[in-house]
Coordinates of N, CA, C and O in Angstrom, one line a residue:
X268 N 0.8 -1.2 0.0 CA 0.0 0.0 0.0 C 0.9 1.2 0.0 O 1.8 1.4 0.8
X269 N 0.5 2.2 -1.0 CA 1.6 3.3 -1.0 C 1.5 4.3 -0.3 O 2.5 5.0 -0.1
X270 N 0.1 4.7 0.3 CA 0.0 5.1 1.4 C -1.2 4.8 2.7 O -2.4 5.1 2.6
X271 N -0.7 4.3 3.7 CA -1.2 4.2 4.3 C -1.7 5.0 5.7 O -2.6 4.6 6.4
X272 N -1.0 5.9 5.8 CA -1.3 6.7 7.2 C -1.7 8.0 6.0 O -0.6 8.3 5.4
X273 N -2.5 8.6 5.7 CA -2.9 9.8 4.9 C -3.2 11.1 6.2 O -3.9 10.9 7.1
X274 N -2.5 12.6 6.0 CA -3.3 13.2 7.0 C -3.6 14.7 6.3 O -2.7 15.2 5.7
X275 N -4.6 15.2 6.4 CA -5.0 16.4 5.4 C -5.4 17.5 6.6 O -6.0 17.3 7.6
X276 N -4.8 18.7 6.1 CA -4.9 19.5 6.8 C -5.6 20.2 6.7 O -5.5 20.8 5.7
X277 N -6.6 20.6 7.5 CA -7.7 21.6 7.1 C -7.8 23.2 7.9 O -7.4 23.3 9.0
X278 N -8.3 24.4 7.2 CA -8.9 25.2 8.0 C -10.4 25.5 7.8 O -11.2 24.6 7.5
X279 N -10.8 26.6 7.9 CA -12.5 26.9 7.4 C -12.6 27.5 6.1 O -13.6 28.2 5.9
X280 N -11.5 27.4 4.9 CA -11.5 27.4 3.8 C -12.0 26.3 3.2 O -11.9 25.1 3.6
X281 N -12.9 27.0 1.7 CA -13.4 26.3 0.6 C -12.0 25.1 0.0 O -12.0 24.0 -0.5
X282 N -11.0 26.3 0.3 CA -9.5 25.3 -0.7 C -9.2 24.0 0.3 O -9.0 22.8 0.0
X283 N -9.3 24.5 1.5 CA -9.2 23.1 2.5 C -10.6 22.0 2.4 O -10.3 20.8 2.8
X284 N -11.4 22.2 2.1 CA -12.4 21.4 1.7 C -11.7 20.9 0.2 O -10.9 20.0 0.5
X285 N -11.7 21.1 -0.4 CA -11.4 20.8 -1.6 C -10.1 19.7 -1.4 O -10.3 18.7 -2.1
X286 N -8.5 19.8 -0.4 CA -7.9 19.1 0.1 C -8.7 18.0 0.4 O -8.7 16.9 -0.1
X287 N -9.5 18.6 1.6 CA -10.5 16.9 2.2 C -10.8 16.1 1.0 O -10.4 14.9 1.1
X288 N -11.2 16.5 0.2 CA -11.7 15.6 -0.5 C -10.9 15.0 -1.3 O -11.3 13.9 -1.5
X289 N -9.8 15.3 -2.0 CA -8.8 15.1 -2.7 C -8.3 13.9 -1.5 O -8.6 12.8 -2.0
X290 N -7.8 13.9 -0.3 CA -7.5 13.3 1.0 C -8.5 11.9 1.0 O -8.1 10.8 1.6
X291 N -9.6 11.9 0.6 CA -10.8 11.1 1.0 C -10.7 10.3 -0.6 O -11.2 9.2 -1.0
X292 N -10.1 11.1 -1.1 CA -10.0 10.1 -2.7 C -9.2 9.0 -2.6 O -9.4 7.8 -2.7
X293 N -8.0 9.7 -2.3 CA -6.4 9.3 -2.0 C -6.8 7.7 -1.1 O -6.7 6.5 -1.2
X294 N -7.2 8.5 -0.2 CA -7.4 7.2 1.1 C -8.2 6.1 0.2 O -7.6 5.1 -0.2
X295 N -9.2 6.2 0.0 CA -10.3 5.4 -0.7 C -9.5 4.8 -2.1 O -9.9 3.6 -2.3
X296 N -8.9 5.1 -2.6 CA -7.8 4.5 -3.9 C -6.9 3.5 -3.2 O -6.6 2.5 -3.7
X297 N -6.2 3.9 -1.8 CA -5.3 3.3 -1.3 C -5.8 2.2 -0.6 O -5.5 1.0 -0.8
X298 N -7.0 2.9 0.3 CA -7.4 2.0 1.6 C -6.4 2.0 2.6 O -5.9 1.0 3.1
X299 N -6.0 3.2 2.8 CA -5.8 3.6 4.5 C -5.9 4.2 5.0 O -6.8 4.8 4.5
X300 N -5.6 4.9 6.2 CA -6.2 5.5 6.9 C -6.0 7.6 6.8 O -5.2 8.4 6.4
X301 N -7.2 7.7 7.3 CA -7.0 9.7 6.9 C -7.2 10.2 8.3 O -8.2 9.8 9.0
X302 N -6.8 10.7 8.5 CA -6.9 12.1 9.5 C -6.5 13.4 9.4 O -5.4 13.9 9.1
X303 N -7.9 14.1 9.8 CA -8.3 15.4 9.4 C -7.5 16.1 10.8 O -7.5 15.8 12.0
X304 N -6.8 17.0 10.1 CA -5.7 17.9 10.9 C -6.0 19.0 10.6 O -6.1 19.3 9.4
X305 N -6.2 20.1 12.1 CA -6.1 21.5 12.0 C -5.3 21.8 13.5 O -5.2 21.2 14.6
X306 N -4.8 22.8 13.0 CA -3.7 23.4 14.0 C -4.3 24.6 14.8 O -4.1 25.7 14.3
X307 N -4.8 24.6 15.6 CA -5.3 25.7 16.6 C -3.8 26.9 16.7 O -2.7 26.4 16.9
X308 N -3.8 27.9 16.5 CA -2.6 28.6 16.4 C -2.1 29.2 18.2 O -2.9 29.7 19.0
X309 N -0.6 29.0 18.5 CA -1.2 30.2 19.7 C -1.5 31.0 20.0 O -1.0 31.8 19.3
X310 N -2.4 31.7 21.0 CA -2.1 32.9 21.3 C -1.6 34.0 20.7 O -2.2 35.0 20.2
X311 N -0.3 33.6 20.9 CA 0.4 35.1 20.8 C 0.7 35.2 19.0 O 1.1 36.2 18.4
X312 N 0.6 34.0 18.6 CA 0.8 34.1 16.7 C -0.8 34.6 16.4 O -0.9 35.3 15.4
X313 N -2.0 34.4 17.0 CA -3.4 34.6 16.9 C -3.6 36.2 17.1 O -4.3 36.9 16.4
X314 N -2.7 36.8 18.4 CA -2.7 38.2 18.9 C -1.8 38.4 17.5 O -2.6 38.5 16.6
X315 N -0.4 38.4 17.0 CA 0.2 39.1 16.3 C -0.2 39.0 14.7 O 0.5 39.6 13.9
X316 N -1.4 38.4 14.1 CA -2.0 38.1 12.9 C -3.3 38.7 12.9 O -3.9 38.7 11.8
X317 N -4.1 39.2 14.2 CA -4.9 40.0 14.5 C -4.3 41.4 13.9 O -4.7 42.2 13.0
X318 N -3.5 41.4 14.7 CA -2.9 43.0 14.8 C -2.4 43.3 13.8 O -2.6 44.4 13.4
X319 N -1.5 42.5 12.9 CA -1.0 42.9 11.3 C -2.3 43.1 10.6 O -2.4 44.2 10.0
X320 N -3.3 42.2 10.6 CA -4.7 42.6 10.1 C -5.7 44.4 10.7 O -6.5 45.2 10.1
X321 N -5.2 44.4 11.9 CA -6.2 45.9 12.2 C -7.1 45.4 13.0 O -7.7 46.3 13.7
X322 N -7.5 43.9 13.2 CA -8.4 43.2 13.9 C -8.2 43.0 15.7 O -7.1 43.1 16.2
X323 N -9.0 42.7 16.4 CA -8.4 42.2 17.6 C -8.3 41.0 17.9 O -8.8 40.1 17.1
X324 N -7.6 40.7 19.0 CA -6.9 38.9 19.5 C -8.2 38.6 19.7 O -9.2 39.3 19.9
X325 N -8.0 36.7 19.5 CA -8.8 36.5 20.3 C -8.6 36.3 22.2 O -7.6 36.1 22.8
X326 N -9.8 36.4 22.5 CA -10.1 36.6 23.9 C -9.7 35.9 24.6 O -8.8 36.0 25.5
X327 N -10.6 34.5 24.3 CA -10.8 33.2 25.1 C -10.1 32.0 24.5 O -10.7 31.4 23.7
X328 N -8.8 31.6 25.0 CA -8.0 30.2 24.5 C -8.6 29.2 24.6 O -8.3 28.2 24.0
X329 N -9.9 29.1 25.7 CA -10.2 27.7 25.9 C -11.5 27.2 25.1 O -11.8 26.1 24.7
X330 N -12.3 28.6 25.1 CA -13.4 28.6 24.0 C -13.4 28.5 22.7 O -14.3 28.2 22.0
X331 N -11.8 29.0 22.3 CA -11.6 28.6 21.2 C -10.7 27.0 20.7 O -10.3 26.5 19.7
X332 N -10.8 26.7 21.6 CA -10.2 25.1 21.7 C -11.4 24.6 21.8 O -11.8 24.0 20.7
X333 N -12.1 24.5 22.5 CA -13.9 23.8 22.5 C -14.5 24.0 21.0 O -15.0 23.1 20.4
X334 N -14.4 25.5 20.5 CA -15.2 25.6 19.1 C -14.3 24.6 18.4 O -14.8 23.5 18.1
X335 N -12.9 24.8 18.1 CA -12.0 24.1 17.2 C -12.5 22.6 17.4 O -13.2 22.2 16.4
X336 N -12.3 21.6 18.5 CA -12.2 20.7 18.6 C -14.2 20.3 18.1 O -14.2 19.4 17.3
X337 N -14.9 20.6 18.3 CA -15.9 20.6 17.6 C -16.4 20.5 16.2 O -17.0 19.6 15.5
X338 N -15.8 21.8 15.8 CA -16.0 21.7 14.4 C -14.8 21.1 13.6 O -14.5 21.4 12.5
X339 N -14.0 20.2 14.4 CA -12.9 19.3 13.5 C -13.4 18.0 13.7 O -13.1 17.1 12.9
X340 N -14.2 17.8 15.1 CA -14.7 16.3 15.1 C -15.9 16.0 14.0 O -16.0 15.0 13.3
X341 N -16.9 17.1 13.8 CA -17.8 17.3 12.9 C -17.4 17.1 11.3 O -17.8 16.5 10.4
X342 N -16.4 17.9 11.4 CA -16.0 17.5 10.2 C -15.5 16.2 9.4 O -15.7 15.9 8.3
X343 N -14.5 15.3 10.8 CA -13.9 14.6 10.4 C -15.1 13.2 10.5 O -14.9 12.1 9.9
X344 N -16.4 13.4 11.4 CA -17.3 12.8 11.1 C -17.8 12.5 9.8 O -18.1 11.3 9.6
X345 N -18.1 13.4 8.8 CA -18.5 13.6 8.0 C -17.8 12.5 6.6 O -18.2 12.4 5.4
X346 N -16.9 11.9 7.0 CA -15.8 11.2 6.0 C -15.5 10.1 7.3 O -14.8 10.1 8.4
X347 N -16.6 8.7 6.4 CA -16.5 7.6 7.1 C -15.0 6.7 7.4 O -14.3 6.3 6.5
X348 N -14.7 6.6 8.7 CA -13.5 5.9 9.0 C -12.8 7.3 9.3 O -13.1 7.6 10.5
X349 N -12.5 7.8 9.0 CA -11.6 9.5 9.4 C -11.7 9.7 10.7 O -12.8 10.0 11.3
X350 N -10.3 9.6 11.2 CA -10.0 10.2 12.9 C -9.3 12.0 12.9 O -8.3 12.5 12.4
X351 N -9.9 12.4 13.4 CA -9.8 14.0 14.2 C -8.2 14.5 15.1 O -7.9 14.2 16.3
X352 N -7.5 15.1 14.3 CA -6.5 15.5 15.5 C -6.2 17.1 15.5 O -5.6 17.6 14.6
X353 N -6.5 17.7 16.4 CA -6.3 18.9 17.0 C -4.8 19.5 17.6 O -4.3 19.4 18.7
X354 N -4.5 19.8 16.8 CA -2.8 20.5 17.4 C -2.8 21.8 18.0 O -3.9 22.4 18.2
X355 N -1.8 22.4 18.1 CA -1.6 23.7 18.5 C -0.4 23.8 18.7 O 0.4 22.9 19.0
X356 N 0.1 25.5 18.3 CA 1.0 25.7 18.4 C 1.2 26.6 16.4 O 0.2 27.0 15.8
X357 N 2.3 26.7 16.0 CA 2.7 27.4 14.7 C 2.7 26.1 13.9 O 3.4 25.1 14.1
X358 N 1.6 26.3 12.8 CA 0.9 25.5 12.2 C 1.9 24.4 11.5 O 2.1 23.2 11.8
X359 N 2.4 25.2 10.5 CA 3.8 24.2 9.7 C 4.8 23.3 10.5 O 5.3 22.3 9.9
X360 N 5.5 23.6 12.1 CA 6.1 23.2 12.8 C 5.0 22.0 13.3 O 5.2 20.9 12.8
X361 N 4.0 22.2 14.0 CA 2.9 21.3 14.3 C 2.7 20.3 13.9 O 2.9 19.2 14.4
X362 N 2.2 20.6 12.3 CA 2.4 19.4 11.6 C 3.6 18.3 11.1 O 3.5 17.1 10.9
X363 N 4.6 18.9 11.0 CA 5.6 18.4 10.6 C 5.9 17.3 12.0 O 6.2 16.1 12.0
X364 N 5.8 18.2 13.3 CA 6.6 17.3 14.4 C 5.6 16.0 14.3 O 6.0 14.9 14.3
X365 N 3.8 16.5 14.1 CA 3.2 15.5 14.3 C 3.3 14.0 13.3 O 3.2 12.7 13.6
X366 N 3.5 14.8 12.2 CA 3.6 13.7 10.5 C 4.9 12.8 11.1 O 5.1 11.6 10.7
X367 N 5.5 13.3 12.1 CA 7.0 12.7 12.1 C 6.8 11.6 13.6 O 7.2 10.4 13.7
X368 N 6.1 12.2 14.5 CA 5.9 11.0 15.4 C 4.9 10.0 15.1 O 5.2 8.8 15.2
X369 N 3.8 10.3 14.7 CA 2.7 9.7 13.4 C 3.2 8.5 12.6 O 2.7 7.4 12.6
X370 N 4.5 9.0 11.9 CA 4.7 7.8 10.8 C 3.6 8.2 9.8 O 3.1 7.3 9.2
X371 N 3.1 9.6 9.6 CA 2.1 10.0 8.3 C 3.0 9.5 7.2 O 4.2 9.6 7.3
X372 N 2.4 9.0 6.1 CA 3.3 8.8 4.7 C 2.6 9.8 3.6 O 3.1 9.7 2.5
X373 N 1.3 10.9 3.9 CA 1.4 11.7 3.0 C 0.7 12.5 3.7 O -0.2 12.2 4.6
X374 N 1.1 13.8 3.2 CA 0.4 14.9 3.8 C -0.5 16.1 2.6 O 0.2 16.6 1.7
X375 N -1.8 16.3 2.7 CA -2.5 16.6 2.1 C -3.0 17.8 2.3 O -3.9 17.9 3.1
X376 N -2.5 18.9 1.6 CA -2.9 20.4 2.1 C -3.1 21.5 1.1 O -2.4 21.5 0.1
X377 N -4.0 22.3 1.2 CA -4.7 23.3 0.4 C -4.0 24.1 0.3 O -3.5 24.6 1.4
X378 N -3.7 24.9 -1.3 CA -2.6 25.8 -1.6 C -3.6 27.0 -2.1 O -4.2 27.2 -3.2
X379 N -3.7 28.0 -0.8 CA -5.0 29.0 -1.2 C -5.1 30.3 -0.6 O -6.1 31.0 -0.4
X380 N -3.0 30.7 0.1 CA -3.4 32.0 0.1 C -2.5 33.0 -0.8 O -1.5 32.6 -1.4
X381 N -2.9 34.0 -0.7 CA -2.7 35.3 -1.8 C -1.8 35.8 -1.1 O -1.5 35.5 0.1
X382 N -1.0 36.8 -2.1 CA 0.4 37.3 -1.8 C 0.5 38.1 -0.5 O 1.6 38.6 0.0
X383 N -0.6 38.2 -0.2 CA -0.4 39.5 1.2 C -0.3 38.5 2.3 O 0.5 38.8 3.2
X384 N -0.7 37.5 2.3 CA -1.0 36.6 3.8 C 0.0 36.4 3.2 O 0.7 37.4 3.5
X385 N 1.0 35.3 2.2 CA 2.1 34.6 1.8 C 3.6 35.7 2.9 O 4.5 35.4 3.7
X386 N 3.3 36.8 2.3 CA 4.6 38.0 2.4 C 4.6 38.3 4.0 O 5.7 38.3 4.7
X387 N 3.2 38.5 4.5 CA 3.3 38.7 6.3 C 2.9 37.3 7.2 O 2.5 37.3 8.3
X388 N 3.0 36.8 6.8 CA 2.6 35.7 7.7 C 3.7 34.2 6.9 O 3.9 33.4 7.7
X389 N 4.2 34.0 5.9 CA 4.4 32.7 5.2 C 3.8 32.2 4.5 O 2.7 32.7 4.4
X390 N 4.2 30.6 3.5 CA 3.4 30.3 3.6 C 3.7 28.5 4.3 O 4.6 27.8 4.2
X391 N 2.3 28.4 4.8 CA 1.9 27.2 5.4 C 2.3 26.2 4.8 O 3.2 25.4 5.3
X392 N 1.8 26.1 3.5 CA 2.0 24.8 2.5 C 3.6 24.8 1.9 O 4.2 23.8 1.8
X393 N 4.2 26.0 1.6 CA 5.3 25.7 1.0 C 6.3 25.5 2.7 O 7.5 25.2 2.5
X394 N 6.0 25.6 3.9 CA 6.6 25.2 4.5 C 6.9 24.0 4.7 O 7.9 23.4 4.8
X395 N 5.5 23.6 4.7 CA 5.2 22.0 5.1 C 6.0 21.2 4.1 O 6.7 20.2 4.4
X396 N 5.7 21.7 3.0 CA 6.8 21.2 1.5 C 8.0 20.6 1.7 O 8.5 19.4 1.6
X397 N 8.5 21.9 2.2 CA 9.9 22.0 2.2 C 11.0 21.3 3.6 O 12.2 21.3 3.7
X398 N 9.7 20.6 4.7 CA 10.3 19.9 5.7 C 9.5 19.2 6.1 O 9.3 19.2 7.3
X399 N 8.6 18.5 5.3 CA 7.9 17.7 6.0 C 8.8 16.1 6.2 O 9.9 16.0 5.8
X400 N 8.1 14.9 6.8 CA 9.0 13.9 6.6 C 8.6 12.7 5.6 O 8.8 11.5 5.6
X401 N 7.9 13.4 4.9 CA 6.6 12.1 4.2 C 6.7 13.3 2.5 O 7.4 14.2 2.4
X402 N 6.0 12.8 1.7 CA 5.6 13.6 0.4 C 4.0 14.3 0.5 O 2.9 13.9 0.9
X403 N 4.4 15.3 -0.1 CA 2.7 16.3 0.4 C 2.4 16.3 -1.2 O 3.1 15.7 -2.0
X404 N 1.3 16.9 -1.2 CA 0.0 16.7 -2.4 C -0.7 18.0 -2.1 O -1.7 17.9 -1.4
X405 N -0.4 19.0 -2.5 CA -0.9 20.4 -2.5 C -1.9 20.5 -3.5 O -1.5 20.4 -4.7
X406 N -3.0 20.8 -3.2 CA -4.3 21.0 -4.1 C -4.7 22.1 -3.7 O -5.0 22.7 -2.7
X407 N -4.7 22.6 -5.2 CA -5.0 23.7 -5.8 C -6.7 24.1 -5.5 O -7.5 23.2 -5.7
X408 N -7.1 25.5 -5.2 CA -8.5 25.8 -4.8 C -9.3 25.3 -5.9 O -9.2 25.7 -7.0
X409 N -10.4 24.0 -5.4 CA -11.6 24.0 -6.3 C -10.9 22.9 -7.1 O -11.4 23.0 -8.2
X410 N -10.0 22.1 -7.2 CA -9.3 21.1 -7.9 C -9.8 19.6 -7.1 O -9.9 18.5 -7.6
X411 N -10.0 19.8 -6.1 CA -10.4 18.2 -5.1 C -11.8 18.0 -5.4 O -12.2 17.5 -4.4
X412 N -12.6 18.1 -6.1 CA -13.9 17.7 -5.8 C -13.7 16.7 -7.5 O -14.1 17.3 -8.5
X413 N -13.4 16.0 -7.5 CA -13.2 14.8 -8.9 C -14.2 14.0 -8.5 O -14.8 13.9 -7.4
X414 N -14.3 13.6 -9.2 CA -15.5 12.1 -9.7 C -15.2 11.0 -9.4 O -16.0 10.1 -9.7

C-alpha cells in the first residue's frame, strides 16, 4: 500500500475542503487510513495576525479550543473511517513534528493563500513542502472535488 497513514490539513476554507476531499479520494484508492488535521494557532501568533490585520486577538483560548475541537470532530465525522487531531502551536512546525511521530506517509494540504497573507505571515504549504517527513499533495482551490 503506497500510502497508508494519509493526514489532510484543514482550515474553514473552501480550498481546504477541496484538500478533504482530494485526502478522501487518495485514502479510498489506497485503503488507508486519513486524519483530518487542523492546528489551533497560539495565542500570541493569533494576537500578532490579529494585529497585522487591524483586527483584535482573540479573547478566550479555551473557547476557542472547544469551538475548534468541535468543528474538526464534525467535520472529520462527516468522512466515514476519518480520525480528528487537534494540534496547537505554529501551524507548519505542528504538523511536521506531528507527521514525524505519526509515521504520516502523506500529507495533504490546500494551496489558497494570496500574496499578502504569503509576504506577512508565510506560507503554510510551502513550509510544510519544504520539511515535511513524508511527500505532500498540495491541491489547488476548487481542484479536489473529482468524480
Amino acid at each position: 500500500m503506497p500510502y497508508s497513514r494519509i493526514a489532510v490539513c484543514v482550515d474553514a476554507s473552501e480550498a481546504a475542503l477541496a484538500a478533504l476531499d482530494e485526502a478522501r479520494r487518495v485514502r479510498d484508492a489506497c485503503g488507508g487510513e486519513l486524519t483530518v488535521v487542523h492546528v489551533l494557532e497560539s495565542p500570541s501568533a493569533l494576537v500578532a495576525v490579529a494585529t497585522a490585520f487591524g483586527g483584535a486577538p482573540v479573547n478566550e483560548p479555551q473557547i476557542e479550543r472547544e469551538a475548534a475541537t468541535a468543528w474538526l470532530q464534525e467535520l472529520a465525522a462527516s468522512i466515514p473511517g476519518a480520525a480528528a487531531v487537534l494540534l496547537e502551536g505554529e501551524p507548519a512546525p505542528a504538523v511536521q513534528a506531528w507527521a514525524r511521530e505519526t509515521g504520516a506517509d502523506l500529507i495533504v494540504a490546500a494551496r489558497h493563500h494570496g500574496l499578502v497573507e504569503r509576504v506577512l505571515l508565510g506560507s503554510f504549504a510551502g513550509q510544510v513542502t519544504h520539511h515535511a517527513p513524508c511527500p505532500v499533495l498540495l491541491v489547488p482551490p476548487g481542484e479536489g472535488a473529482r468524480s
